[in-house]
CSV table of C-alpha atoms in Angstrom, one decimal:
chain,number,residue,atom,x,y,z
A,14,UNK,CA,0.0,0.0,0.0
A,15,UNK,CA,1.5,3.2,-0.8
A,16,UNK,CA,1.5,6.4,1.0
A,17,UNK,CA,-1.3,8.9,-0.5
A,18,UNK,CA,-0.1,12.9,-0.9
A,19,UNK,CA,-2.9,15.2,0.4
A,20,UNK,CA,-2.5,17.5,-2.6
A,21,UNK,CA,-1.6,16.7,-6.4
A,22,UNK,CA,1.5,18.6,-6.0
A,23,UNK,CA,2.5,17.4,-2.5
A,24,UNK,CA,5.2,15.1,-2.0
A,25,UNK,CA,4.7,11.6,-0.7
A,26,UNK,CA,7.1,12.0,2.2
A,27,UNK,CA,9.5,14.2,2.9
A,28,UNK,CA,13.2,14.2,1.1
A,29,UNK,CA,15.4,11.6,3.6
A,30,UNK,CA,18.4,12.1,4.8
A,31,UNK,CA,21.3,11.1,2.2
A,32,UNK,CA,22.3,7.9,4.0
A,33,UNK,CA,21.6,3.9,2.8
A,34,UNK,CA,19.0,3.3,5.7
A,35,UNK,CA,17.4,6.5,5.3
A,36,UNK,CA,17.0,5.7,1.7
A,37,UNK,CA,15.6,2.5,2.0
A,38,UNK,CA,13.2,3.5,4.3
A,39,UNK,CA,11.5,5.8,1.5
A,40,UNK,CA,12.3,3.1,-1.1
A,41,UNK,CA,10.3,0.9,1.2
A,42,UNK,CA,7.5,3.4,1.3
A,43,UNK,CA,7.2,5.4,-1.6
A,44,UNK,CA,8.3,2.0,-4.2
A,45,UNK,CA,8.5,-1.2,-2.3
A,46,UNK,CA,9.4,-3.7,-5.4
A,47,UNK,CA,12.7,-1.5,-5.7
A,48,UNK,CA,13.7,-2.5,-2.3
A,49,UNK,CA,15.8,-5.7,-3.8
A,50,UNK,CA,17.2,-3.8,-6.6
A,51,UNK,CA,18.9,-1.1,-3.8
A,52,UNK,CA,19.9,-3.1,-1.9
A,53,UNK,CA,21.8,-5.1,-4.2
A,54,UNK,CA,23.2,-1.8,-5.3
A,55,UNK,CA,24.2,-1.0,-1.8
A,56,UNK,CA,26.2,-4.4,-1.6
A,57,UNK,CA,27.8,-3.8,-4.8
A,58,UNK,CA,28.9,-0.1,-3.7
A,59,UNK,CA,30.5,-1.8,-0.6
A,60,UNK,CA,32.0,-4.3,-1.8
A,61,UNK,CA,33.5,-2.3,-4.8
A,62,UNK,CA,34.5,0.7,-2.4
A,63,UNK,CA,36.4,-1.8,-0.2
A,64,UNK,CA,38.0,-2.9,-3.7
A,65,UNK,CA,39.2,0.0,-4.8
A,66,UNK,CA,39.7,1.4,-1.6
A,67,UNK,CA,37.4,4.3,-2.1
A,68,UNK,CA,33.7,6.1,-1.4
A,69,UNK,CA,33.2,6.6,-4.9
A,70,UNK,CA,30.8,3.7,-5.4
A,71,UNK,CA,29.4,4.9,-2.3
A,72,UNK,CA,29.0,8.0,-3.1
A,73,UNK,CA,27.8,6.6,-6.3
A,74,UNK,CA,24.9,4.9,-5.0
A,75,UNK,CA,23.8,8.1,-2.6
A,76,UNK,CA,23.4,9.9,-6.1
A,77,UNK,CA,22.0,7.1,-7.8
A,78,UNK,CA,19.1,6.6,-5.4
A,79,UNK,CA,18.6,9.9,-3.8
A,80,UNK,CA,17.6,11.4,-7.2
A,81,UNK,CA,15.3,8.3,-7.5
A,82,UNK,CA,13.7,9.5,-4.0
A,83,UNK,CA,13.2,12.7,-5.2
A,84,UNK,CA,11.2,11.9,-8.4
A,85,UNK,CA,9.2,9.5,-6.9
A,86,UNK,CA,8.2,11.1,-3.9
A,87,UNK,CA,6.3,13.7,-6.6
A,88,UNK,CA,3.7,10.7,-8.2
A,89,UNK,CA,2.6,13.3,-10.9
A,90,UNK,CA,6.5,14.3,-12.0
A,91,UNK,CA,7.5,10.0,-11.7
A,92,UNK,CA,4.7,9.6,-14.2
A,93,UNK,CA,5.5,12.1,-16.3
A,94,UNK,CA,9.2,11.2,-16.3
A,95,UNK,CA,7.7,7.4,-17.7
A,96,UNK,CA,5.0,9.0,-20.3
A,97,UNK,CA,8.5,10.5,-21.8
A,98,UNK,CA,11.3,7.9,-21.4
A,99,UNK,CA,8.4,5.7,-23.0
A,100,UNK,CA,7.9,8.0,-25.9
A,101,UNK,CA,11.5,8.0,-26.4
A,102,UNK,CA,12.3,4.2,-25.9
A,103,UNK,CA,9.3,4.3,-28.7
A,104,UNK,CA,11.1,5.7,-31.0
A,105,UNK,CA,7.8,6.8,-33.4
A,106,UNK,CA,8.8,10.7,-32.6
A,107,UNK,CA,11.2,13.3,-32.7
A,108,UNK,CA,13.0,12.6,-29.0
A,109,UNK,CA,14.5,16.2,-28.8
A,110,UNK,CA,11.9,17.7,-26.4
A,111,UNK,CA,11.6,14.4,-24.3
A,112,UNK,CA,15.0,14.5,-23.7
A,113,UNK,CA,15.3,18.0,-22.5
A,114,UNK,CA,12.2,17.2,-20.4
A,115,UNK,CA,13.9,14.1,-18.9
A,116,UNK,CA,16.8,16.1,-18.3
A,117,UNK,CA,14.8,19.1,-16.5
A,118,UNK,CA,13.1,16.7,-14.2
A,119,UNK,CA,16.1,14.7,-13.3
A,120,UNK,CA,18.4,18.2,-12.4
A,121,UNK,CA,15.0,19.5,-10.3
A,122,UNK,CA,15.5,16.1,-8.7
A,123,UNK,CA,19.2,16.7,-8.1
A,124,UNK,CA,18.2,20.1,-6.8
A,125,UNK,CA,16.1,18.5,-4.4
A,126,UNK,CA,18.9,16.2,-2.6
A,127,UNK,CA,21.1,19.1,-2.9
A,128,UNK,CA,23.8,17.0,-4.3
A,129,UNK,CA,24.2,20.1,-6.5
A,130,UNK,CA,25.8,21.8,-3.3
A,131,UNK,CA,28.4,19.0,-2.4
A,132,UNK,CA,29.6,18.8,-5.8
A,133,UNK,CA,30.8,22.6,-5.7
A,134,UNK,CA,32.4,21.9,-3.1
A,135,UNK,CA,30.4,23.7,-0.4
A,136,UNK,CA,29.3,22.8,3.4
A,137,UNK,CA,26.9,19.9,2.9
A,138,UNK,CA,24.1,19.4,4.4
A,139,UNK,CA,25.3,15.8,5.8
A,140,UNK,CA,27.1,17.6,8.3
A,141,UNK,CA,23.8,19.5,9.3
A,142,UNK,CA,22.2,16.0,9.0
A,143,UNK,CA,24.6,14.3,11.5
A,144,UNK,CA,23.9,17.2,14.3
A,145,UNK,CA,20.2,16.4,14.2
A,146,UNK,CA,18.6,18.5,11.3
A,147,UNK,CA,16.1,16.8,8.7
A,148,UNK,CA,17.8,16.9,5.1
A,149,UNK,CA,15.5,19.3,4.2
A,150,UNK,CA,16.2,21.9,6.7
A,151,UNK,CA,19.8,21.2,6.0
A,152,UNK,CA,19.3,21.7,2.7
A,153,UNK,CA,18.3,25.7,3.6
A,154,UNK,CA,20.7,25.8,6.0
A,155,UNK,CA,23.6,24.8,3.4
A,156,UNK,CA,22.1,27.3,0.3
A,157,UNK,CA,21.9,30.1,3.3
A,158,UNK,CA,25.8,29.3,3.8
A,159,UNK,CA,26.2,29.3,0.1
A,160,UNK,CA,24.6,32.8,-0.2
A,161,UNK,CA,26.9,34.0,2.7
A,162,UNK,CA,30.2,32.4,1.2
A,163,UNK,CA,29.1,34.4,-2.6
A,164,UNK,CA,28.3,37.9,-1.4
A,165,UNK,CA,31.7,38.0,1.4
């Protein structure tokens, strides 16, 4: 049974914190059958981080299914995002504007996470996270500190 938003534009639950069991918990709400598929990703990223001796594949994996989170927490957008991959896959149409589409609801998802932020290189909000703030709230707190860190 999945979780029912009270508005069309309302998220199923709120974006989790950026952390494996914090991500499976929203897989396990908001898409139960994917629960087997991250978790073998999870295993993989381990085992291939202890390989190589780095969190890349970890890191990897945050990306991978945080974005996934983030689009299908919004029903309407995870719908939409199939209506066009479909049409592409299809191949009966001109693919340009599905693409672009595609690629404007995945970097709204990225937004969301605020991966954006880590990968310039500013505060994240994990360290907000690990003092006890929801990633949401750390995700203001960390574009604040942006803001501050551009007009000094």
């Amino acid at each position: 049974m999945g979780v029912q938003p009270s508005d069309a534009y309302d998220p199923l639950i709120p974006m989790p914190e950026l952390t494996p069991d914090a991500l499976r918990a929203a897989v396990s709400r908001i898409a139960p059958g994917k629960v087997p598929a991250l978790t073998r990703h999870l295993f993989e990223a381990t085992a291939n981080a202890l390989q190589i001796r780095s969190l890349a594949p970890l890191r990897a994996f945050i990306h991978s299914w945080a974005v996934f989170v983030a689009i299908e927490r919004h029903p309407a957008r995870a719908a939409r995002l199939r209506a066009l991959e479909h049409l592409v896959d299809a191949g009966h149409e001109d693919p340009t504007g599905a693409i672009a589409e595609i690629h404007e609801i995945r970097q709204r998802a990225v937004a969301e996470t605020c991966l954006t932020l880590r990968e310039h290189r500013t505060t994240p909000p994990t360290e907000y996270v690990t003092i006890g703030l929801s990633a949401d709230v750390a995700c203001d707190v960390a574009r604040q500190f942006e803001r501050e860190i551009s007009t000094n």
